[in-house]
Short mmCIF file of N, CA and C in Angstrom, two decimals:
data_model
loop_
_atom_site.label_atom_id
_atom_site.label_comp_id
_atom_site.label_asym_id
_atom_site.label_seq_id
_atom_site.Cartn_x
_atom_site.Cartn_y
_atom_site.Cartn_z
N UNK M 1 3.35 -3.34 24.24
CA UNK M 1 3.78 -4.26 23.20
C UNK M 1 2.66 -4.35 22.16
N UNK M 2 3.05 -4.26 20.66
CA UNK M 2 2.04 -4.26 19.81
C UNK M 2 2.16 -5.65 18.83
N UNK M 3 1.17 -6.46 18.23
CA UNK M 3 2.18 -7.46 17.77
C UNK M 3 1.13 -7.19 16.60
N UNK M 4 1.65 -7.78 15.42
CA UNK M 4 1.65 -7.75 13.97
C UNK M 4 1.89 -8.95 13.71
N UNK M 5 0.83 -9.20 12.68
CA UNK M 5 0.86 -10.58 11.66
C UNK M 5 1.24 -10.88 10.33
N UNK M 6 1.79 -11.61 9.45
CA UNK M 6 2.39 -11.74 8.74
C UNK M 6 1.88 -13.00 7.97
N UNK M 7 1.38 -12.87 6.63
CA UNK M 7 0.81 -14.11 6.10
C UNK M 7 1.46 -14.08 5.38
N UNK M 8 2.74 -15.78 5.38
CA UNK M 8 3.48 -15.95 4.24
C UNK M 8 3.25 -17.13 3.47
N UNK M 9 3.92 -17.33 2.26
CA UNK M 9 3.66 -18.83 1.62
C UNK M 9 3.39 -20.07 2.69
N UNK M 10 4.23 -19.98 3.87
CA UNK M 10 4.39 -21.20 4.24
C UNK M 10 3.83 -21.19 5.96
N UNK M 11 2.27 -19.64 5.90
CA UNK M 11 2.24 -19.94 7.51
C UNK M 11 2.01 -18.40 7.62
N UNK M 12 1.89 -18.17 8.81
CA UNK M 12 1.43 -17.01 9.89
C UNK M 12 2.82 -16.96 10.44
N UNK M 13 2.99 -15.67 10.49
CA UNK M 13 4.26 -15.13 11.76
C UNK M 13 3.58 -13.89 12.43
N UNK M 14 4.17 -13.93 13.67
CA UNK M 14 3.82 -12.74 14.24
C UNK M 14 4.86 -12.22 15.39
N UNK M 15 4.99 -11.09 14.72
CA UNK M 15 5.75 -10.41 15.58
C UNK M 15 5.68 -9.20 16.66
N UNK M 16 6.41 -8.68 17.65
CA UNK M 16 5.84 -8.36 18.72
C UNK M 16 6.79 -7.04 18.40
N UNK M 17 6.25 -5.87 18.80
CA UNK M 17 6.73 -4.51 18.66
C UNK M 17 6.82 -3.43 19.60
N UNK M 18 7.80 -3.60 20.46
CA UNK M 18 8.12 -2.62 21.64
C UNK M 18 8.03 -1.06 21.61
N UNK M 19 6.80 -0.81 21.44
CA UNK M 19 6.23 0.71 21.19
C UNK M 19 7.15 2.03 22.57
N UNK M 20 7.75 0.98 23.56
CA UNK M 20 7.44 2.32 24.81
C UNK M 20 8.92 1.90 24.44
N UNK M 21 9.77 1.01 24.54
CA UNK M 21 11.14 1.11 24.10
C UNK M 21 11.57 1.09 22.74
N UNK M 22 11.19 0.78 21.89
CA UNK M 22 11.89 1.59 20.25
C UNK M 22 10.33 2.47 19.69
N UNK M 23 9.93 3.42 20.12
CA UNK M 23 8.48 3.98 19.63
C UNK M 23 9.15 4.56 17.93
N UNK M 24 10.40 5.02 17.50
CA UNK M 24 10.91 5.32 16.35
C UNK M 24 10.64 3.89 15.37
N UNK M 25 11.48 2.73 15.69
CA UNK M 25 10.96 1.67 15.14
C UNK M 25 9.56 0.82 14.65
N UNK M 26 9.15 0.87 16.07
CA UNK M 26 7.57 0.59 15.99
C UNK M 26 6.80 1.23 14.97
N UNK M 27 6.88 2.78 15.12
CA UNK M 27 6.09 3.36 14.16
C UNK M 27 6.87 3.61 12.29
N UNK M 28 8.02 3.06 12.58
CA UNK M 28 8.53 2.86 11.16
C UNK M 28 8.20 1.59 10.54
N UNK M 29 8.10 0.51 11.34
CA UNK M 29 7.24 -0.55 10.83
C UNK M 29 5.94 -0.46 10.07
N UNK M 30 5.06 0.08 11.36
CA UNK M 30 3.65 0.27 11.18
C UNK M 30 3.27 1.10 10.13
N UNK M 31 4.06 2.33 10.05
CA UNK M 31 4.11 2.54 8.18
C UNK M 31 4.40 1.92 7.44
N UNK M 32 5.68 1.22 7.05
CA UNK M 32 5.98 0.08 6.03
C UNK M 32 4.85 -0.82 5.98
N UNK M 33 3.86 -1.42 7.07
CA UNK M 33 2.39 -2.11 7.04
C UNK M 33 1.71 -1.02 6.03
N UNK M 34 1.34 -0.39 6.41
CA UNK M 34 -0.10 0.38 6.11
C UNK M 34 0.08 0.84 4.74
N UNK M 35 1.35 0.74 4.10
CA UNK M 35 1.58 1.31 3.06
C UNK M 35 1.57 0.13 1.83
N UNK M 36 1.86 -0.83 2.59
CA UNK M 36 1.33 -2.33 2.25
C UNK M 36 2.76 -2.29 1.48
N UNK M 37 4.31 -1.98 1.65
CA UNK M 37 5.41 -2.52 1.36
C UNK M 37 5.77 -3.53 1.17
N UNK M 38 5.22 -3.90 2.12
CA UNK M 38 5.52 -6.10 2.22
C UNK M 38 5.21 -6.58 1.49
N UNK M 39 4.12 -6.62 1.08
CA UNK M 39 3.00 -7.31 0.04
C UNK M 39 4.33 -8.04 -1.18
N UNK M 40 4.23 -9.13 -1.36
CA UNK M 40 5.01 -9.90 -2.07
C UNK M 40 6.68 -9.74 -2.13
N UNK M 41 6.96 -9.82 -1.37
CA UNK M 41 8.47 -9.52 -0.93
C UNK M 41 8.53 -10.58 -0.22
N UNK M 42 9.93 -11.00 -0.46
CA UNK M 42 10.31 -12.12 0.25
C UNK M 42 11.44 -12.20 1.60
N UNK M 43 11.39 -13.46 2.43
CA UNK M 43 12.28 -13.31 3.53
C UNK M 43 13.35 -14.24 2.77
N UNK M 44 14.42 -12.97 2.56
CA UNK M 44 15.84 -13.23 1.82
C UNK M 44 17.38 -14.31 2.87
N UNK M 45 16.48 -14.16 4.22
CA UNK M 45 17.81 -14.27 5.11
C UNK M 45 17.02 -15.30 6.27
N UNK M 46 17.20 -16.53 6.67
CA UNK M 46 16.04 -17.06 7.54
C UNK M 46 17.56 -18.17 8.86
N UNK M 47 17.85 -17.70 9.63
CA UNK M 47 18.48 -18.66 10.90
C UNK M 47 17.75 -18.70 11.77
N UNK M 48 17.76 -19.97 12.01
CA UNK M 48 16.79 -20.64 12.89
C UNK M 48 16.94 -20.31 14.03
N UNK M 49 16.04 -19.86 15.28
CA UNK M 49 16.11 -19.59 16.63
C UNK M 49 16.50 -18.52 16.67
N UNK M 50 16.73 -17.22 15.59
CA UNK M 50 17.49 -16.38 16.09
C UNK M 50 16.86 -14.92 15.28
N UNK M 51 16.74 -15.36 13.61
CA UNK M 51 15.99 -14.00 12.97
C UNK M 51 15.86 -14.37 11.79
N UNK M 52 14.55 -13.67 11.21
CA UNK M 52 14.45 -13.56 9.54
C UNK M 52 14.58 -11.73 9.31
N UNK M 53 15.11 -12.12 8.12
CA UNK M 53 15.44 -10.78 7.36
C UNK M 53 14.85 -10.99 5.79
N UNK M 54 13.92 -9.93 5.85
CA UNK M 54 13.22 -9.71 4.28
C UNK M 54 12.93 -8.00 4.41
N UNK M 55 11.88 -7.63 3.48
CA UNK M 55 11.55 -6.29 3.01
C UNK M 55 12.06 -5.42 2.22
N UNK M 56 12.95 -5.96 1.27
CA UNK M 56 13.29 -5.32 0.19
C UNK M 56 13.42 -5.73 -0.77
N UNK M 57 13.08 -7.36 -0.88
CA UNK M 57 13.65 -7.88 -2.52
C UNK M 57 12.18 -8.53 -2.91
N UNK M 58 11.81 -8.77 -4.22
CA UNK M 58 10.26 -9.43 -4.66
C UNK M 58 11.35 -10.82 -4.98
N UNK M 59 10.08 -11.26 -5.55
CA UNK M 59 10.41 -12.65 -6.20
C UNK M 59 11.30 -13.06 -7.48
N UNK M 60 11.56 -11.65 -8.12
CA UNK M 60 12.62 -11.32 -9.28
C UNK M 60 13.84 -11.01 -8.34
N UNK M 61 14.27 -11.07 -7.08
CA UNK M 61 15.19 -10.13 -6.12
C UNK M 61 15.32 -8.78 -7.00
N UNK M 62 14.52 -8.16 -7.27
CA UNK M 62 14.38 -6.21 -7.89
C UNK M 62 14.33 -5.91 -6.55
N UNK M 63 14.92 -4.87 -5.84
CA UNK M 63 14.65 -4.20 -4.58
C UNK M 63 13.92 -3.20 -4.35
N UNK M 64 12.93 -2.98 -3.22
CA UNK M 64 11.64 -2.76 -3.62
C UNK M 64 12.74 -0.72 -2.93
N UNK M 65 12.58 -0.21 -3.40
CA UNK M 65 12.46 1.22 -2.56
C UNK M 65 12.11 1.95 -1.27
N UNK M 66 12.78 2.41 -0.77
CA UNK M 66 12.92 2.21 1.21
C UNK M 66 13.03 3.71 1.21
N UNK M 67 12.41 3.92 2.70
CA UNK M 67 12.33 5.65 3.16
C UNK M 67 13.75 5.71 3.68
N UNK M 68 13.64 6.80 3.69
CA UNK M 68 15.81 7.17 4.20
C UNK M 68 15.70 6.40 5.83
N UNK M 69 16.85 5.62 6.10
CA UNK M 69 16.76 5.29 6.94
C UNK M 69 16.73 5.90 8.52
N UNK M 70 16.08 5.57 9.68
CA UNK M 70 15.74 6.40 10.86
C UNK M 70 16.90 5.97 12.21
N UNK M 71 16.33 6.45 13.17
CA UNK M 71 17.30 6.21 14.18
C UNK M 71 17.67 4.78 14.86
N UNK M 72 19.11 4.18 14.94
CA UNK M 72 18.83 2.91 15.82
C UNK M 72 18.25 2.89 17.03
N UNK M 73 17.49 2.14 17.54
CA UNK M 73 17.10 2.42 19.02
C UNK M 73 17.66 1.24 19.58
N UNK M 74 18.90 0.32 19.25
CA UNK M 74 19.73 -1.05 19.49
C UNK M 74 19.79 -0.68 21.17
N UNK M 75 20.36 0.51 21.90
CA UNK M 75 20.63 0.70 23.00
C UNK M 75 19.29 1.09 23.89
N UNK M 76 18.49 0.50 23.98
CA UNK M 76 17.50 0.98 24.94
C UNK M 76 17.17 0.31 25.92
N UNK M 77 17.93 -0.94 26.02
CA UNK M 77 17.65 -1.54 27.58
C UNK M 77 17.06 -2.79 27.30
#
């Protein structure tokens, strides 16, 4: 398990990244990090107890440009 931090307007998040069960995901994240994608983008979609969804829109909602998308790994146990 790898976990990643997240400094937003309103706080620290951190999230946890199942390298040995989605290793496709994990390391599609960890590029979107390093490439520093995130950097001022906002979380567009926020339900409580359950998920946030951001990484593609800034603060104008302009959508930021995304690598072709990769494999689901939804079924891995």
């Amino acid at each position: 398990m790898r976990k990643v931090k997240f400094t937003t307007s309103l706080g620290e998040i951190v999230i946890e990244l199942d390298d040995e069960k989605a290793p496709i995901s994990t390391q599609n994240m960890i590029e979107y990090i390093e490439a520093e994608h995130y950097n001022g983008l906002l979380f567009h979609r926020v339900i409580d107890g359950f998920m946030v969804q951001g990484g593609g829109y800034d603060k104008e909602l302009k959508k930021r440009q995304t690598r072709d998308p990769i494999e689901n790994e939804a079924k891995n146990g």
